[in-house]
mmCIF file of C-alpha atoms and ligand atoms in Angstrom:
data_model
loop_
_atom_site.group_PDB
_atom_site.id
_atom_site.type_symbol
_atom_site.label_atom_id
_atom_site.label_comp_id
_atom_site.label_asym_id
_atom_site.label_seq_id
_atom_site.Cartn_x
_atom_site.Cartn_y
_atom_site.Cartn_z
ATOM 1 C CA MET A 104 -78.008 -37.993 -45.418
ATOM 2 C CA ASN A 105 -79.261 -36.054 -49.348
ATOM 3 C CA VAL A 106 -76.320 -34.494 -51.284
ATOM 4 C CA ILE A 107 -78.639 -32.558 -54.014
ATOM 5 C CA ASN A 108 -76.872 -30.144 -56.405
ATOM 6 C CA ASN A 109 -79.601 -28.529 -58.614
ATOM 7 C CA ILE A 110 -82.720 -26.576 -57.860
ATOM 8 C CA ARG A 111 -85.244 -28.738 -59.346
ATOM 9 C CA GLN A 112 -84.211 -32.074 -56.971
ATOM 10 C CA LEU A 113 -84.192 -29.188 -54.418
ATOM 11 C CA ARG A 114 -87.794 -28.643 -54.751
ATOM 12 C CA SER A 115 -88.916 -32.092 -54.571
ATOM 13 C CA TRP A 116 -87.008 -32.302 -51.438
ATOM 14 C CA SER A 117 -88.558 -29.722 -49.863
ATOM 15 C CA THR A 118 -92.052 -31.015 -51.454
ATOM 16 C CA ILE A 119 -91.950 -34.306 -49.749
ATOM 17 C CA ASN A 120 -90.694 -32.606 -46.627
ATOM 18 C CA LYS A 121 -93.005 -29.966 -46.013
ATOM 19 C CA GLY A 122 -94.651 -29.880 -42.839
ATOM 20 C CA THR A 123 -91.230 -30.646 -41.300
ATOM 21 C CA ARG A 124 -89.687 -28.412 -39.162
ATOM 22 C CA CYS A 125 -86.235 -27.539 -41.183
ATOM 23 C CA VAL A 126 -83.366 -25.829 -39.843
ATOM 24 C CA PHE A 127 -80.452 -24.337 -42.263
ATOM 25 C CA VAL A 128 -77.017 -23.997 -41.758
ATOM 26 C CA PRO A 129 -75.883 -22.030 -44.691
ATOM 27 C CA THR A 130 -71.619 -22.322 -45.807
ATOM 28 C CA MET A 131 -69.381 -21.782 -48.266
ATOM 29 C CA GLY A 132 -68.117 -25.194 -47.201
ATOM 30 C CA ALA A 133 -64.372 -25.210 -46.307
ATOM 31 C CA LEU A 134 -65.818 -26.645 -42.673
ATOM 32 C CA HIS A 135 -63.772 -26.988 -39.424
ATOM 33 C CA GLU A 136 -64.949 -27.209 -35.978
ATOM 34 C CA GLY A 137 -66.702 -23.632 -35.577
ATOM 35 C CA HIS A 138 -69.243 -25.317 -38.667
ATOM 36 C CA ALA A 139 -69.378 -28.338 -36.883
ATOM 37 C CA ALA A 140 -70.986 -26.436 -33.588
ATOM 38 C CA LEU A 141 -73.603 -24.641 -35.940
ATOM 39 C CA VAL A 142 -74.458 -28.312 -37.344
ATOM 40 C CA HIS A 143 -74.982 -29.565 -34.178
ATOM 41 C CA ALA A 144 -77.218 -26.636 -32.607
ATOM 42 C CA ALA A 145 -79.316 -26.932 -35.599
ATOM 43 C CA ARG A 146 -79.767 -30.806 -34.944
ATOM 44 C CA GLU A 147 -80.793 -30.153 -31.368
ATOM 45 C CA ILE A 148 -83.195 -27.497 -32.638
ATOM 46 C CA ALA A 149 -84.500 -29.440 -34.976
ATOM 47 C CA GLY A 150 -84.918 -32.387 -32.629
ATOM 48 C CA PRO A 151 -85.401 -36.014 -33.706
ATOM 49 C CA ASN A 152 -88.128 -35.389 -36.240
ATOM 50 C CA GLY A 153 -87.168 -31.946 -38.067
ATOM 51 C CA ASN A 154 -84.318 -31.804 -40.811
ATOM 52 C CA VAL A 155 -81.129 -30.420 -40.750
ATOM 53 C CA ALA A 156 -80.158 -28.608 -43.945
ATOM 54 C CA VAL A 157 -76.556 -27.336 -44.797
ATOM 55 C CA SER A 158 -75.912 -25.373 -47.768
ATOM 56 C CA LEU A 159 -71.815 -25.775 -49.113
ATOM 57 C CA PHE A 160 -71.266 -22.793 -51.984
ATOM 58 C CA VAL A 161 -68.520 -20.406 -52.263
ATOM 59 C CA ASN A 162 -70.644 -17.704 -53.330
ATOM 60 C CA PRO A 163 -68.778 -15.448 -55.873
ATOM 61 C CA LEU A 164 -70.826 -12.597 -55.251
ATOM 62 C CA GLN A 165 -69.436 -11.945 -52.235
ATOM 63 C CA PHE A 166 -66.160 -11.670 -53.253
ATOM 64 C CA GLY A 167 -64.365 -8.339 -54.611
ATOM 65 C CA PRO A 168 -61.929 -8.305 -57.192
ATOM 66 C CA GLY A 169 -58.586 -8.866 -55.534
ATOM 67 C CA GLU A 170 -60.238 -11.044 -52.880
ATOM 68 C CA ASP A 171 -59.933 -14.612 -52.681
ATOM 69 C CA PHE A 172 -62.726 -16.379 -54.551
ATOM 70 C CA ALA A 173 -60.375 -18.563 -56.521
ATOM 71 C CA LYS A 174 -58.619 -19.864 -54.117
ATOM 72 C CA TYR A 175 -60.134 -20.493 -51.359
ATOM 73 C CA PRO A 176 -60.525 -24.091 -49.896
ATOM 74 C CA ARG A 177 -62.624 -26.354 -51.921
ATOM 75 C CA THR A 178 -62.872 -29.615 -49.694
ATOM 76 C CA LEU A 179 -66.208 -31.832 -50.470
ATOM 77 C CA VAL A 180 -65.141 -35.046 -49.195
ATOM 78 C CA GLU A 181 -64.296 -33.896 -45.508
ATOM 79 C CA ASP A 182 -67.295 -31.149 -45.783
ATOM 80 C CA LEU A 183 -69.664 -33.890 -46.134
ATOM 81 C CA ALA A 184 -68.167 -36.010 -43.643
ATOM 82 C CA LEU A 185 -68.298 -33.423 -40.861
ATOM 83 C CA CYS A 186 -72.394 -32.993 -41.808
ATOM 84 C CA ARG A 187 -72.660 -36.118 -41.452
ATOM 85 C CA ASP A 188 -70.884 -36.824 -38.441
ATOM 86 C CA ASN A 189 -72.875 -34.055 -36.812
ATOM 87 C CA GLY A 190 -76.346 -35.275 -37.842
ATOM 88 C CA ALA A 191 -77.149 -33.178 -41.082
ATOM 89 C CA ASP A 192 -79.881 -34.800 -43.316
ATOM 90 C CA MET A 193 -79.514 -32.836 -46.551
ATOM 91 C CA ILE A 194 -76.865 -30.865 -48.366
ATOM 92 C CA PHE A 195 -77.147 -28.286 -50.907
ATOM 93 C CA ALA A 196 -74.213 -27.882 -52.629
ATOM 94 C CA PRO A 197 -74.684 -26.619 -56.628
ATOM 95 C CA LYS A 198 -72.552 -24.950 -58.759
ATOM 96 C CA ALA A 199 -72.327 -21.520 -59.062
ATOM 97 C CA GLU A 200 -74.444 -21.616 -63.035
ATOM 98 C CA GLU A 201 -77.210 -23.596 -61.200
ATOM 99 C CA LEU A 202 -77.747 -20.399 -58.538
ATOM 100 C CA TYR A 203 -77.062 -17.582 -61.057
ATOM 101 C CA PRO A 204 -78.298 -17.419 -64.577
ATOM 102 C CA ALA A 205 -75.553 -15.675 -67.031
ATOM 103 C CA ASP A 206 -77.846 -12.890 -67.614
ATOM 104 C CA ARG A 207 -78.800 -12.324 -63.988
ATOM 105 C CA SER A 208 -80.148 -8.347 -63.418
ATOM 106 C CA ILE A 209 -81.246 -8.495 -59.853
ATOM 107 C CA VAL A 210 -79.278 -8.121 -56.493
ATOM 108 C CA LEU A 211 -80.525 -7.211 -52.907
ATOM 109 C CA HIS A 212 -78.323 -3.833 -51.859
ATOM 110 C CA GLU A 213 -78.402 -3.113 -47.976
ATOM 111 C CA THR A 214 -77.530 0.408 -47.240
ATOM 112 C CA SER A 215 -77.184 0.959 -43.561
ATOM 113 C CA LEU A 216 -75.896 -1.613 -41.474
ATOM 114 C CA SER A 217 -72.739 -2.581 -44.178
ATOM 115 C CA LEU A 218 -71.406 0.922 -44.049
ATOM 116 C CA ALA A 219 -69.610 -0.022 -40.883
ATOM 117 C CA LEU A 220 -66.789 -2.424 -40.110
ATOM 118 C CA CYS A 221 -65.958 -4.785 -42.583
ATOM 119 C CA GLY A 222 -68.086 -3.192 -45.737
ATOM 120 C CA VAL A 223 -65.650 -0.142 -45.714
ATOM 121 C CA SER A 224 -62.498 -2.661 -46.528
ATOM 122 C CA ARG A 225 -65.319 -4.852 -48.418
ATOM 123 C CA PRO A 226 -67.536 -2.769 -50.816
ATOM 124 C CA GLY A 227 -70.261 -4.906 -51.914
ATOM 125 C CA HIS A 228 -69.488 -8.044 -49.742
ATOM 126 C CA PHE A 229 -72.480 -7.829 -47.794
ATOM 127 C CA ASP A 230 -74.897 -7.070 -50.705
ATOM 128 C CA GLY A 231 -73.714 -10.297 -52.212
ATOM 129 C CA VAL A 232 -74.035 -12.111 -48.902
ATOM 130 C CA CYS A 233 -77.742 -10.908 -48.642
ATOM 131 C CA THR A 234 -78.502 -12.021 -52.129
ATOM 132 C CA VAL A 235 -77.423 -15.443 -51.857
ATOM 133 C CA VAL A 236 -78.925 -15.812 -48.091
ATOM 134 C CA ALA A 237 -82.323 -14.538 -50.046
ATOM 135 C CA LYS A 238 -81.899 -17.009 -52.549
ATOM 136 C CA LEU A 239 -80.855 -19.708 -50.245
ATOM 137 C CA PHE A 240 -83.958 -19.362 -47.842
ATOM 138 C CA ASN A 241 -86.343 -19.031 -50.784
ATOM 139 C CA LEU A 242 -85.038 -22.539 -52.047
ATOM 140 C CA ILE A 243 -84.578 -24.239 -48.774
ATOM 141 C CA GLN A 244 -88.077 -23.035 -47.155
ATOM 142 C CA CYS A 245 -86.043 -23.840 -44.210
ATOM 143 C CA ASP A 246 -87.806 -22.308 -40.488
ATOM 144 C CA ASP A 247 -84.836 -21.773 -38.710
ATOM 145 C CA ALA A 248 -81.575 -20.655 -39.667
ATOM 146 C CA VAL A 249 -77.927 -20.894 -37.882
ATOM 147 C CA PHE A 250 -75.494 -18.302 -38.082
ATOM 148 C CA GLY A 251 -71.600 -18.072 -36.651
ATOM 149 C CA LYS A 252 -71.070 -14.785 -34.025
ATOM 150 C CA LYS A 253 -67.856 -14.860 -35.587
ATOM 151 C CA ASP A 254 -69.511 -13.344 -38.516
ATOM 152 C CA TYR A 255 -71.226 -10.333 -36.195
ATOM 153 C CA GLN A 256 -71.937 -7.847 -38.932
ATOM 154 C CA GLN A 257 -73.335 -10.656 -40.719
ATOM 155 C CA PHE A 258 -75.666 -11.781 -38.720
ATOM 156 C CA ALA A 259 -76.876 -8.462 -37.791
ATOM 157 C CA ILE A 260 -77.520 -7.579 -41.283
ATOM 158 C CA ILE A 261 -79.052 -10.712 -41.677
ATOM 159 C CA ARG A 262 -81.366 -9.926 -39.004
ATOM 160 C CA ARG A 263 -81.956 -7.089 -40.854
ATOM 161 C CA LEU A 264 -82.815 -8.864 -44.279
ATOM 162 C CA VAL A 265 -85.064 -11.484 -42.414
ATOM 163 C CA ARG A 266 -87.138 -8.374 -40.611
ATOM 164 C CA ASP A 267 -87.207 -5.718 -43.792
ATOM 165 C CA LEU A 268 -87.825 -8.776 -46.881
ATOM 166 C CA ASP A 269 -90.386 -10.760 -44.506
ATOM 167 C CA PHE A 270 -88.758 -14.040 -43.959
ATOM 168 C CA ASN A 271 -90.135 -16.328 -42.172
ATOM 169 C CA VAL A 272 -87.116 -17.747 -40.484
ATOM 170 C CA VAL A 273 -86.039 -17.766 -36.948
ATOM 171 C CA LEU A 274 -82.638 -16.927 -36.579
ATOM 172 C CA HIS A 275 -79.620 -18.526 -34.130
ATOM 173 C CA ALA A 276 -76.216 -16.733 -32.938
ATOM 174 C CA ILE A 277 -73.924 -19.525 -31.773
ATOM 175 C CA ASP A 278 -70.915 -18.704 -29.961
ATOM 176 C CA THR A 279 -67.367 -18.425 -31.416
ATOM 177 C CA VAL A 280 -65.340 -21.814 -31.777
ATOM 178 C CA ARG A 281 -61.918 -21.400 -31.000
ATOM 179 C CA GLU A 282 -58.178 -23.092 -31.302
ATOM 180 C CA ALA A 283 -57.059 -23.692 -27.688
ATOM 181 C CA ASP A 284 -54.618 -20.825 -27.238
ATOM 182 C CA GLY A 285 -58.010 -18.374 -28.452
ATOM 183 C CA LEU A 286 -57.867 -17.941 -32.062
ATOM 184 C CA ALA A 287 -61.255 -18.111 -33.408
ATOM 185 C CA MET A 288 -61.613 -20.726 -35.958
ATOM 186 C CA SER A 289 -62.311 -19.956 -39.534
ATOM 187 C CA SER A 290 -61.493 -20.950 -43.032
ATOM 188 C CA ARG A 291 -59.037 -18.710 -43.860
ATOM 189 C CA ASN A 292 -56.254 -19.704 -41.074
ATOM 190 C CA ARG A 293 -55.343 -22.608 -43.288
ATOM 191 C CA TYR A 294 -53.358 -19.387 -45.125
ATOM 192 C CA LEU A 295 -51.327 -18.428 -42.008
ATOM 193 C CA ASN A 296 -47.954 -19.162 -42.389
ATOM 194 C CA PRO A 297 -46.275 -20.065 -39.111
ATOM 195 C CA GLU A 298 -45.248 -17.030 -37.715
ATOM 196 C CA GLU A 299 -48.693 -15.210 -38.317
ATOM 197 C CA ARG A 300 -50.593 -18.378 -36.592
ATOM 198 C CA ALA A 301 -48.312 -17.772 -33.870
ATOM 199 C CA GLN A 302 -49.133 -14.403 -33.344
ATOM 200 C CA ALA A 303 -52.649 -14.632 -34.591
ATOM 201 C CA PRO A 304 -54.087 -15.001 -31.114
ATOM 202 C CA ALA A 305 -53.362 -11.709 -30.108
ATOM 203 C CA LEU A 306 -56.623 -10.783 -31.679
ATOM 204 C CA ARG A 307 -58.422 -12.599 -28.942
ATOM 205 C CA ALA A 308 -56.171 -11.383 -26.120
ATOM 206 C CA ALA A 309 -56.496 -8.258 -27.029
ATOM 207 C CA LEU A 310 -60.495 -8.074 -26.879
ATOM 208 C CA VAL A 311 -60.127 -10.391 -24.044
ATOM 209 C CA ALA A 312 -57.978 -7.291 -22.293
ATOM 210 C CA ALA A 313 -60.279 -4.292 -23.580
ATOM 211 C CA ARG A 314 -63.252 -6.502 -21.835
ATOM 212 C CA ASP A 315 -61.091 -6.726 -18.630
ATOM 213 C CA SER A 316 -60.690 -3.200 -18.972
ATOM 214 C CA TRP A 317 -64.376 -2.136 -19.604
ATOM 215 C CA LYS A 318 -65.642 -4.722 -16.593
ATOM 216 C CA ASN A 319 -62.875 -2.571 -14.157
ATOM 217 C CA GLY A 320 -65.040 0.875 -15.572
ATOM 218 C CA GLU A 321 -63.310 2.198 -18.594
ATOM 219 C CA ARG A 322 -66.303 3.403 -20.661
ATOM 220 C CA ASP A 323 -64.480 5.545 -23.496
ATOM 221 C CA PRO A 324 -64.522 3.681 -26.384
ATOM 222 C CA ALA A 325 -61.324 5.441 -27.572
ATOM 223 C CA ALA A 326 -59.716 4.558 -24.692
ATOM 224 C CA LEU A 327 -60.814 0.569 -25.571
ATOM 225 C CA GLN A 328 -59.690 0.852 -28.742
ATOM 226 C CA THR A 329 -56.559 2.372 -28.338
ATOM 227 C CA LEU A 330 -55.728 -0.633 -25.881
ATOM 228 C CA ILE A 331 -56.682 -2.984 -28.486
ATOM 229 C CA SER A 332 -54.055 -1.572 -31.705
ATOM 230 C CA LYS A 333 -51.274 -1.487 -29.559
ATOM 231 C CA HIS A 334 -51.869 -4.262 -27.942
ATOM 232 C CA ILE A 335 -52.147 -6.227 -31.381
ATOM 233 C CA GLN A 336 -49.191 -4.188 -32.694
ATOM 234 C CA GLN A 337 -46.961 -5.048 -29.783
ATOM 235 C CA HIS A 338 -47.934 -8.733 -29.525
ATOM 236 C CA ALA A 339 -48.494 -9.498 -33.572
ATOM 237 C CA PRO A 340 -46.450 -7.257 -35.488
ATOM 238 C CA LEU A 341 -46.852 -9.558 -38.651
ATOM 239 C CA GLY A 342 -50.568 -8.384 -38.161
ATOM 240 C CA ARG A 343 -51.749 -4.934 -40.288
ATOM 241 C CA ILE A 344 -54.994 -3.687 -38.384
ATOM 242 C CA ASP A 345 -57.703 -2.649 -40.757
ATOM 243 C CA TYR A 346 -60.269 -1.523 -38.135
ATOM 244 C CA VAL A 347 -60.904 -1.681 -34.423
ATOM 245 C CA SER A 348 -64.605 -0.787 -33.227
ATOM 246 C CA ALA A 349 -66.789 -0.087 -30.764
ATOM 247 C CA VAL A 350 -70.239 -0.411 -31.863
ATOM 248 C CA ASP A 351 -73.924 -0.935 -30.679
ATOM 249 C CA ALA A 352 -74.672 -4.490 -30.929
ATOM 250 C CA THR A 353 -78.060 -4.014 -33.130
ATOM 251 C CA THR A 354 -77.299 -1.136 -35.490
ATOM 252 C CA LEU A 355 -73.383 -1.564 -35.758
ATOM 253 C CA GLN A 356 -73.390 2.413 -35.041
ATOM 254 C CA PRO A 357 -70.627 4.304 -32.741
ATOM 255 C CA VAL A 358 -71.550 3.468 -29.545
ATOM 256 C CA SER A 359 -73.875 6.323 -27.593
ATOM 257 C CA SER A 360 -75.519 7.071 -24.773
ATOM 258 C CA THR A 361 -78.619 4.842 -25.207
ATOM 259 C CA THR A 362 -76.539 2.154 -26.546
ATOM 260 C CA GLU A 363 -77.453 -1.229 -24.557
ATOM 261 C CA LEU A 364 -74.867 -3.826 -25.774
ATOM 262 C CA VAL A 365 -71.532 -2.808 -27.075
ATOM 263 C CA VAL A 366 -69.615 -4.933 -29.391
ATOM 264 C CA ILE A 367 -65.927 -4.242 -30.367
ATOM 265 C CA ALA A 368 -65.103 -5.768 -33.466
ATOM 266 C CA VAL A 369 -61.514 -6.242 -35.264
ATOM 267 C CA ALA A 370 -60.062 -6.879 -38.528
ATOM 268 C CA VAL A 371 -56.261 -7.496 -39.062
ATOM 269 C CA PHE A 372 -54.436 -8.712 -42.235
ATOM 270 C CA PHE A 373 -51.967 -11.338 -41.687
ATOM 271 C CA GLY A 374 -49.982 -11.630 -45.530
ATOM 272 C CA ALA A 375 -52.921 -13.866 -47.348
ATOM 273 C CA ALA A 376 -55.607 -13.955 -44.647
ATOM 274 C CA ARG A 377 -57.890 -11.440 -43.087
ATOM 275 C CA LEU A 378 -58.760 -12.346 -39.715
ATOM 276 C CA ILE A 379 -61.666 -11.116 -37.746
ATOM 277 C CA ASP A 380 -62.864 -11.346 -34.298
ATOM 278 C CA ASN A 381 -65.469 -9.690 -31.768
ATOM 279 C CA ILE A 382 -66.102 -9.483 -28.335
ATOM 280 C CA GLU A 383 -69.552 -8.608 -26.488
ATOM 281 C CA LEU A 384 -69.456 -5.983 -23.234
ATOM 282 C CA LYS A 385 -70.979 -7.848 -20.919
HETATM 283 O O1 PAF B 499 -70.521 -17.020 -43.407
HETATM 284 C C1 PAF B 499 -70.712 -17.606 -44.710
HETATM 285 O O2 PAF B 499 -70.038 -18.490 -44.586
HETATM 286 C C2 PAF B 499 -71.286 -16.699 -46.083
HETATM 287 O O3 PAF B 499 -71.363 -15.541 -45.799
HETATM 288 C C3 PAF B 499 -72.655 -17.197 -45.907
HETATM 289 C C4 PAF B 499 -73.368 -16.700 -45.025
HETATM 290 C C5 PAF B 499 -72.552 -18.722 -46.103
HETATM 291 C C6 PAF B 499 -72.876 -16.795 -46.967
HETATM 292 O O4 PAF B 499 -72.624 -17.323 -48.447
#
């Protein structure tokens, strides 16, 4: 497994591997079993002759003032071991100075899908994500890229990025990996204290209850949202709900009569952690 820290070496890696299918997993490190599933899926897509590339980069551009950029966990040694164990061929782990010149003056700006859900309480976040993902796609020259469905809005926005800016990259979304009690795996779960950790599975339980209600015929988005909020308030009193939203899975707009697939997304603060999860109604 090659570990590369700078753009010059990355370009020569890309040149040497030209013609070999490259499947890319962008991450911010602090890897867990959810990331292992992404790397594993990338390995399957790449096949025995392809390359699996993983980036480990805590992207300063996607953190707002007062967010957890400084304390975001950095666990490089463990991350490299997880990547190796799951069949990665190349790791790109640059320093921020390597990717962002001090006088940089161009960023991407997404103007529609990022106005809802997490974009409301994290202004600028998805512009930072789009900018770094576009840079990484250009640098790694991947054929495919693999993302997790836990970050549902992020995936919808990257799909738009690829379409609108004509990236020649096939995207793959992988199901969320969960703890035994249903909590979606996240690097931020380690911010939870034991009481918060005990209550956090209520997010998943609330979403499943809403899906059950939908399966039993409930079609009113407001009723489903209320059911979820009440469940979380009752079972996770330490949580502070940021949003509960039933939206169209592609446009992320409030559900309408033309909506084909509905996703319900939630974000809840627990102390220092802001947890997100979602469920597709099907
Ligand atoms: O999902 C993440 O970990 C990040 O948002 C990403 C896609 C690696 C961009 O920094």
